[in-house]
Every structure is written in structure tokens, then in C-alpha cells.
Amino acid sequence: MDRLEQLALQASYNQWMNDKLYQTAARLPEAALQRGMGAFFGSVFGTLNHIVVGDTLWLQRYRQHPAGFPALHALQDITQPASLNGLLFDNLAALNTRRQLLDQVIIQLCAQLQDRDLDQPLAYHNTRGVAQCKNFHALLLHLFNHQTHHRGQATTLLSQLGEDVGITDLIALIDDIPPA
């Protein structure tokens, strides 16, 4: 499996897991989702919101890539989040609508990538305004790793609220290969 195939797999996994998380979260009342539970971002809702904030920040940074990926044009009217924990929406349905848009953008972006795009350095400013320049492939991997980290927190919080997300392993999406 080459790098482009790996990124496409990560994008599919990302969408699959986000759908599972939001479906599970939707079984709970808003008050339970908003309840502070001592997590990094307070609540289930705060954690899901942070993932959307992080994705939005990164995808907007990716718009600076010289390839000018058409998939990222869908973000041109979305305001950049002001902070990593600022709430973008006040309810799960609205947050899920944005989540679904971002997941589609990520899938389309991965479909538009060329191998040569991955080795391109990407210059951007972090949330503190510090200039950075990093390998684009590594930044894409960071996007997926960041989501996995915080989705793990969200699944734990949902479990503590009595809701089971079910299977979360990437292996569920990897096709079987017959033995040689």
C-alpha cells in the first residue's frame, strides 16, 4: 500500500468513526453531552467540537499548498476558529452538519492528492502566530492522528455515559487478502 492509498484509508476510517461517534452521541440528551466530565475539553460535546476546530484549522492551512486542491474550496466561507476550545455550535445536530462537510472535504482532498504533493513543504502559522514549515505528508498524518487521539477520549466519555460506540479498530475497514 503506497502513501496515497494509506491516506485514502485514513480518510475512510475517519468518516466511518465520526459517523459512529455522532450516531452514538445522538442517543443521549444534549444535557448529558454538555456535562463536564473532566476531559481535556470538558464534555463529549466539547471534545467533538475540538476535533472539528482542529480539522478546520488544518484544512484551512492546507489551502496554502501550491497544488491548490479544489476540495478545499468548500472551506473558503468558513471562519477560522478563534481558539482550540471555542464552541462553534451550540448543539450536536449543527456540529454534525459541519463534521460531515469536513469529512467529505478530507475524502475529496485525499482523492485529489498526487504523490509529488506529499513531499512539498507547507508554510503556515500555528495558533500562537508562530511561523512553521513542515512536510505536507507529515501534516496530513497529524490530522488523522489528532482525530484518533480525541475520538478515543470521546468514546471513553460516551462509555462513561452508558453508550457503546462499538468496534473502533481500523482493521474493520482493511480488506482481507487471501493467503499466498
PDB file of C-alpha atoms in Angstrom:
ATOM      1  CA  MET A   1       0.000   0.000   0.000  1.00  0.00           C
ATOM      2  CA  ASP A   2       1.528   3.309  -1.039  1.00  0.00           C
ATOM      3  CA  ARG A   3       1.198   6.657   0.754  1.00  0.00           C
ATOM      4  CA  LEU A   4      -1.811   7.807  -1.253  1.00  0.00           C
ATOM      5  CA  GLU A   5      -3.665   4.561  -0.544  1.00  0.00           C
ATOM      6  CA  GLN A   6      -2.807   4.874   3.156  1.00  0.00           C
ATOM      7  CA  LEU A   7      -4.176   8.417   3.283  1.00  0.00           C
ATOM      8  CA  ALA A   8      -7.355   7.359   1.469  1.00  0.00           C
ATOM      9  CA  LEU A   9      -7.797   4.548   4.005  1.00  0.00           C
ATOM     10  CA  GLN A  10      -7.312   7.018   6.859  1.00  0.00           C
ATOM     11  CA  ALA A  11      -9.897   9.352   5.310  1.00  0.00           C
ATOM     12  CA  SER A  12     -12.414   6.497   5.047  1.00  0.00           C
ATOM     13  CA  TYR A  13     -11.721   5.421   8.611  1.00  0.00           C
ATOM     14  CA  ASN A  14     -12.064   8.992   9.772  1.00  0.00           C
ATOM     15  CA  GLN A  15     -15.513   9.349   8.206  1.00  0.00           C
ATOM     16  CA  TRP A  16     -16.647   5.926   9.434  1.00  0.00           C
ATOM     17  CA  MET A  17     -15.596   6.621  13.018  1.00  0.00           C
ATOM     18  CA  ASN A  18     -17.034  10.119  13.055  1.00  0.00           C
ATOM     19  CA  ASP A  19     -20.374   8.749  11.832  1.00  0.00           C
ATOM     20  CA  LYS A  20     -20.299   6.126  14.601  1.00  0.00           C
ATOM     21  CA  LEU A  21     -19.456   8.712  17.255  1.00  0.00           C
ATOM     22  CA  TYR A  22     -22.179  11.127  16.226  1.00  0.00           C
ATOM     23  CA  GLN A  23     -24.783   8.372  15.937  1.00  0.00           C
ATOM     24  CA  THR A  24     -23.869   7.199  19.430  1.00  0.00           C
ATOM     25  CA  ALA A  25     -23.838  10.727  20.836  1.00  0.00           C
ATOM     26  CA  ALA A  26     -27.258  11.417  19.295  1.00  0.00           C
ATOM     27  CA  ARG A  27     -28.779   8.763  21.574  1.00  0.00           C
ATOM     28  CA  LEU A  28     -28.028  10.986  24.576  1.00  0.00           C
ATOM     29  CA  PRO A  29     -29.829  14.151  25.653  1.00  0.00           C
ATOM     30  CA  GLU A  30     -27.969  17.425  24.965  1.00  0.00           C
ATOM     31  CA  ALA A  31     -27.526  17.971  28.712  1.00  0.00           C
ATOM     32  CA  ALA A  32     -25.548  14.723  29.001  1.00  0.00           C
ATOM     33  CA  LEU A  33     -23.404  15.657  26.005  1.00  0.00           C
ATOM     34  CA  GLN A  34     -22.632  19.060  27.504  1.00  0.00           C
ATOM     35  CA  ARG A  35     -21.948  17.764  31.043  1.00  0.00           C
ATOM     36  CA  GLY A  36     -18.425  18.496  32.221  1.00  0.00           C
ATOM     37  CA  MET A  37     -16.640  15.203  32.801  1.00  0.00           C
ATOM     38  CA  GLY A  38     -13.074  16.312  33.485  1.00  0.00           C
ATOM     39  CA  ALA A  39     -11.846  15.646  29.941  1.00  0.00           C
ATOM     40  CA  PHE A  40      -9.355  17.900  28.130  1.00  0.00           C
ATOM     41  CA  PHE A  41     -12.260  19.723  26.508  1.00  0.00           C
ATOM     42  CA  GLY A  42     -14.742  19.144  29.309  1.00  0.00           C
ATOM     43  CA  SER A  43     -17.560  17.151  27.806  1.00  0.00           C
ATOM     44  CA  VAL A  44     -18.429  14.818  24.953  1.00  0.00           C
ATOM     45  CA  PHE A  45     -19.670  17.852  23.045  1.00  0.00           C
ATOM     46  CA  GLY A  46     -16.550  19.862  23.850  1.00  0.00           C
ATOM     47  CA  THR A  47     -14.358  17.011  22.647  1.00  0.00           C
ATOM     48  CA  LEU A  48     -16.291  16.541  19.394  1.00  0.00           C
ATOM     49  CA  ASN A  49     -16.207  20.310  18.899  1.00  0.00           C
ATOM     50  CA  HIS A  50     -12.433  20.386  19.386  1.00  0.00           C
ATOM     51  CA  ILE A  51     -11.951  17.762  16.675  1.00  0.00           C
ATOM     52  CA  VAL A  52     -13.991  19.926  14.284  1.00  0.00           C
ATOM     53  CA  VAL A  53     -11.979  23.003  15.308  1.00  0.00           C
ATOM     54  CA  GLY A  54      -8.685  21.186  14.734  1.00  0.00           C
ATOM     55  CA  ASP A  55      -9.770  19.839  11.362  1.00  0.00           C
ATOM     56  CA  THR A  56     -10.978  23.259  10.276  1.00  0.00           C
ATOM     57  CA  LEU A  57      -7.685  24.895  11.251  1.00  0.00           C
ATOM     58  CA  TRP A  58      -5.603  22.266   9.478  1.00  0.00           C
ATOM     59  CA  LEU A  59      -7.716  22.134   6.334  1.00  0.00           C
ATOM     60  CA  GLN A  60      -7.608  25.908   6.068  1.00  0.00           C
ATOM     61  CA  ARG A  61      -3.823  25.779   6.405  1.00  0.00           C
ATOM     62  CA  TYR A  62      -3.722  23.117   3.673  1.00  0.00           C
ATOM     63  CA  ARG A  63      -5.376  25.653   1.350  1.00  0.00           C
ATOM     64  CA  GLN A  64      -1.941  27.321   1.178  1.00  0.00           C
ATOM     65  CA  HIS A  65      -0.450  24.282  -0.575  1.00  0.00           C
ATOM     66  CA  PRO A  66       0.808  25.241  -4.070  1.00  0.00           C
ATOM     67  CA  ALA A  67      -1.347  22.500  -5.659  1.00  0.00           C
ATOM     68  CA  GLY A  68      -4.487  24.497  -4.789  1.00  0.00           C
ATOM     69  CA  PHE A  69      -6.647  21.432  -4.128  1.00  0.00           C
ATOM     70  CA  PRO A  70     -10.216  22.075  -5.380  1.00  0.00           C
ATOM     71  CA  ALA A  71     -11.663  20.065  -2.459  1.00  0.00           C
ATOM     72  CA  LEU A  72     -10.527  22.795  -0.076  1.00  0.00           C
ATOM     73  CA  HIS A  73     -12.548  25.499  -1.860  1.00  0.00           C
ATOM     74  CA  ALA A  74     -15.552  24.334   0.196  1.00  0.00           C
ATOM     75  CA  LEU A  75     -13.890  25.961   3.224  1.00  0.00           C
ATOM     76  CA  GLN A  76     -13.492  29.447   1.797  1.00  0.00           C
ATOM     77  CA  ASP A  77     -16.610  30.790   3.548  1.00  0.00           C
ATOM     78  CA  ILE A  78     -15.921  29.093   6.887  1.00  0.00           C
ATOM     79  CA  THR A  79     -14.494  31.409   9.513  1.00  0.00           C
ATOM     80  CA  GLN A  80     -11.266  30.264  11.095  1.00  0.00           C
ATOM     81  CA  PRO A  81     -11.884  29.193  14.700  1.00  0.00           C
ATOM     82  CA  ALA A  82     -10.633  31.730  17.231  1.00  0.00           C
ATOM     83  CA  SER A  83      -9.399  29.153  19.746  1.00  0.00           C
ATOM     84  CA  LEU A  84      -8.901  25.427  20.176  1.00  0.00           C
ATOM     85  CA  ASN A  85     -11.763  25.147  22.663  1.00  0.00           C
ATOM     86  CA  GLY A  86     -14.191  27.812  21.436  1.00  0.00           C
ATOM     87  CA  LEU A  87     -17.589  26.285  20.695  1.00  0.00           C
ATOM     88  CA  LEU A  88     -18.536  26.567  17.036  1.00  0.00           C
ATOM     89  CA  PHE A  89     -22.156  25.489  17.521  1.00  0.00           C
ATOM     90  CA  ASP A  90     -24.467  25.026  20.476  1.00  0.00           C
ATOM     91  CA  ASN A  91     -25.983  21.662  19.537  1.00  0.00           C
ATOM     92  CA  LEU A  92     -24.933  18.287  18.196  1.00  0.00           C
ATOM     93  CA  ALA A  93     -27.015  18.446  15.005  1.00  0.00           C
ATOM     94  CA  ALA A  94     -25.312  21.645  13.821  1.00  0.00           C
ATOM     95  CA  LEU A  95     -21.881  20.333  14.800  1.00  0.00           C
ATOM     96  CA  ASN A  96     -22.582  17.084  12.926  1.00  0.00           C
ATOM     97  CA  THR A  97     -23.504  19.007   9.784  1.00  0.00           C
ATOM     98  CA  ARG A  98     -20.077  20.675   9.853  1.00  0.00           C
ATOM     99  CA  ARG A  99     -18.419  17.337  10.703  1.00  0.00           C
ATOM    100  CA  GLN A 100     -19.977  15.720   7.640  1.00  0.00           C
ATOM    101  CA  LEU A 101     -18.801  18.580   5.417  1.00  0.00           C
ATOM    102  CA  LEU A 102     -15.254  18.309   6.750  1.00  0.00           C
ATOM    103  CA  ASP A 103     -15.219  14.543   6.278  1.00  0.00           C
ATOM    104  CA  GLN A 104     -16.280  14.952   2.650  1.00  0.00           C
ATOM    105  CA  VAL A 105     -13.584  17.575   2.105  1.00  0.00           C
ATOM    106  CA  ILE A 106     -10.960  15.257   3.619  1.00  0.00           C
ATOM    107  CA  ILE A 107     -12.035  12.344   1.402  1.00  0.00           C
ATOM    108  CA  GLN A 108     -12.037  14.546  -1.693  1.00  0.00           C
ATOM    109  CA  LEU A 109      -8.666  16.045  -0.754  1.00  0.00           C
ATOM    110  CA  CYS A 110      -7.126  12.590  -0.421  1.00  0.00           C
ATOM    111  CA  ALA A 111      -8.574  11.637  -3.814  1.00  0.00           C
ATOM    112  CA  GLN A 112      -7.001  14.736  -5.392  1.00  0.00           C
ATOM    113  CA  LEU A 113      -3.523  14.230  -3.954  1.00  0.00           C
ATOM    114  CA  GLN A 114      -0.616  13.319  -6.196  1.00  0.00           C
ATOM    115  CA  ASP A 115       2.431  11.631  -4.715  1.00  0.00           C
ATOM    116  CA  ARG A 116       4.571  14.672  -5.540  1.00  0.00           C
ATOM    117  CA  ASP A 117       2.238  16.872  -3.435  1.00  0.00           C
ATOM    118  CA  LEU A 118       3.124  14.923  -0.305  1.00  0.00           C
ATOM    119  CA  ASP A 119       6.787  15.940  -0.260  1.00  0.00           C
ATOM    120  CA  GLN A 120       6.005  19.639  -0.607  1.00  0.00           C
ATOM    121  CA  PRO A 121       6.838  21.712   2.476  1.00  0.00           C
ATOM    122  CA  LEU A 122       3.849  23.688   3.755  1.00  0.00           C
ATOM    123  CA  ALA A 123       4.394  27.083   5.378  1.00  0.00           C
ATOM    124  CA  TYR A 124       1.735  28.203   7.868  1.00  0.00           C
ATOM    125  CA  HIS A 125       1.298  29.916  11.229  1.00  0.00           C
ATOM    126  CA  ASN A 126       0.259  27.958  14.300  1.00  0.00           C
ATOM    127  CA  THR A 127      -2.483  29.126  16.686  1.00  0.00           C
ATOM    128  CA  ARG A 128       0.038  31.305  18.545  1.00  0.00           C
ATOM    129  CA  GLY A 129       1.031  33.004  15.284  1.00  0.00           C
ATOM    130  CA  VAL A 130       4.441  31.319  15.072  1.00  0.00           C
ATOM    131  CA  ALA A 131       5.618  30.628  11.524  1.00  0.00           C
ATOM    132  CA  GLN A 132       6.073  26.940  10.728  1.00  0.00           C
ATOM    133  CA  CYS A 133       7.188  24.995   7.665  1.00  0.00           C
ATOM    134  CA  LYS A 134       6.683  21.229   7.678  1.00  0.00           C
ATOM    135  CA  ASN A 135       6.389  18.286   5.294  1.00  0.00           C
ATOM    136  CA  PHE A 136       2.851  18.122   3.903  1.00  0.00           C
ATOM    137  CA  HIS A 137       2.576  14.334   4.172  1.00  0.00           C
ATOM    138  CA  ALA A 138       3.516  14.517   7.855  1.00  0.00           C
ATOM    139  CA  LEU A 139       0.899  17.246   8.389  1.00  0.00           C
ATOM    140  CA  LEU A 140      -1.774  15.055   6.810  1.00  0.00           C
ATOM    141  CA  LEU A 141      -0.756  12.213   9.123  1.00  0.00           C
ATOM    142  CA  HIS A 142      -1.030  14.645  12.040  1.00  0.00           C
ATOM    143  CA  LEU A 143      -4.622  15.490  11.070  1.00  0.00           C
ATOM    144  CA  PHE A 144      -5.617  11.831  11.282  1.00  0.00           C
ATOM    145  CA  ASN A 145      -3.583  11.147  14.424  1.00  0.00           C
ATOM    146  CA  HIS A 146      -5.118  14.159  16.183  1.00  0.00           C
ATOM    147  CA  GLN A 147      -8.604  12.913  15.390  1.00  0.00           C
ATOM    148  CA  THR A 148      -7.836   9.390  16.580  1.00  0.00           C
ATOM    149  CA  HIS A 149      -6.459  10.717  19.858  1.00  0.00           C
ATOM    150  CA  HIS A 150      -9.529  12.803  20.655  1.00  0.00           C
ATOM    151  CA  ARG A 151     -12.023  10.251  19.313  1.00  0.00           C
ATOM    152  CA  GLY A 152     -10.537   7.839  21.846  1.00  0.00           C
ATOM    153  CA  GLN A 153     -11.365  10.366  24.550  1.00  0.00           C
ATOM    154  CA  ALA A 154     -14.889  10.788  23.171  1.00  0.00           C
ATOM    155  CA  THR A 155     -15.514   7.026  23.107  1.00  0.00           C
ATOM    156  CA  THR A 156     -14.380   6.825  26.746  1.00  0.00           C
ATOM    157  CA  LEU A 157     -16.731   9.648  27.741  1.00  0.00           C
ATOM    158  CA  LEU A 158     -19.611   8.055  25.853  1.00  0.00           C
ATOM    159  CA  SER A 159     -18.875   4.757  27.585  1.00  0.00           C
ATOM    160  CA  GLN A 160     -18.961   6.506  30.952  1.00  0.00           C
ATOM    161  CA  LEU A 161     -22.403   7.810  29.974  1.00  0.00           C
ATOM    162  CA  GLY A 162     -23.557   4.257  29.208  1.00  0.00           C
ATOM    163  CA  GLU A 163     -23.262   4.330  25.405  1.00  0.00           C
ATOM    164  CA  ASP A 164     -21.119   1.881  23.418  1.00  0.00           C
ATOM    165  CA  VAL A 165     -19.675   3.107  20.119  1.00  0.00           C
ATOM    166  CA  GLY A 166     -18.922  -0.457  19.039  1.00  0.00           C
ATOM    167  CA  ILE A 167     -15.931  -1.543  17.012  1.00  0.00           C
ATOM    168  CA  THR A 168     -13.428   1.283  16.588  1.00  0.00           C
ATOM    169  CA  ASP A 169     -10.456  -0.531  15.091  1.00  0.00           C
ATOM    170  CA  LEU A 170      -9.087   0.429  11.683  1.00  0.00           C
ATOM    171  CA  ILE A 171      -8.750  -3.272  10.915  1.00  0.00           C
ATOM    172  CA  ALA A 172     -12.525  -3.382  10.406  1.00  0.00           C
ATOM    173  CA  LEU A 173     -12.010  -1.416   7.181  1.00  0.00           C
ATOM    174  CA  ILE A 174      -8.956  -3.248   5.874  1.00  0.00           C
ATOM    175  CA  ASP A 175      -9.811  -5.766   3.172  1.00  0.00           C
ATOM    176  CA  ASP A 176      -8.769  -9.383   3.669  1.00  0.00           C
ATOM    177  CA  ILE A 177      -6.106 -10.703   1.311  1.00  0.00           C
ATOM    178  CA  PRO A 178      -6.226 -14.412   0.521  1.00  0.00           C
ATOM    179  CA  PRO A 179      -3.107 -16.261   1.688  1.00  0.00           C
ATOM    180  CA  ALA A 180      -0.484 -16.868  -0.992  1.00  0.00           C
TER     181      ALA A 180
END
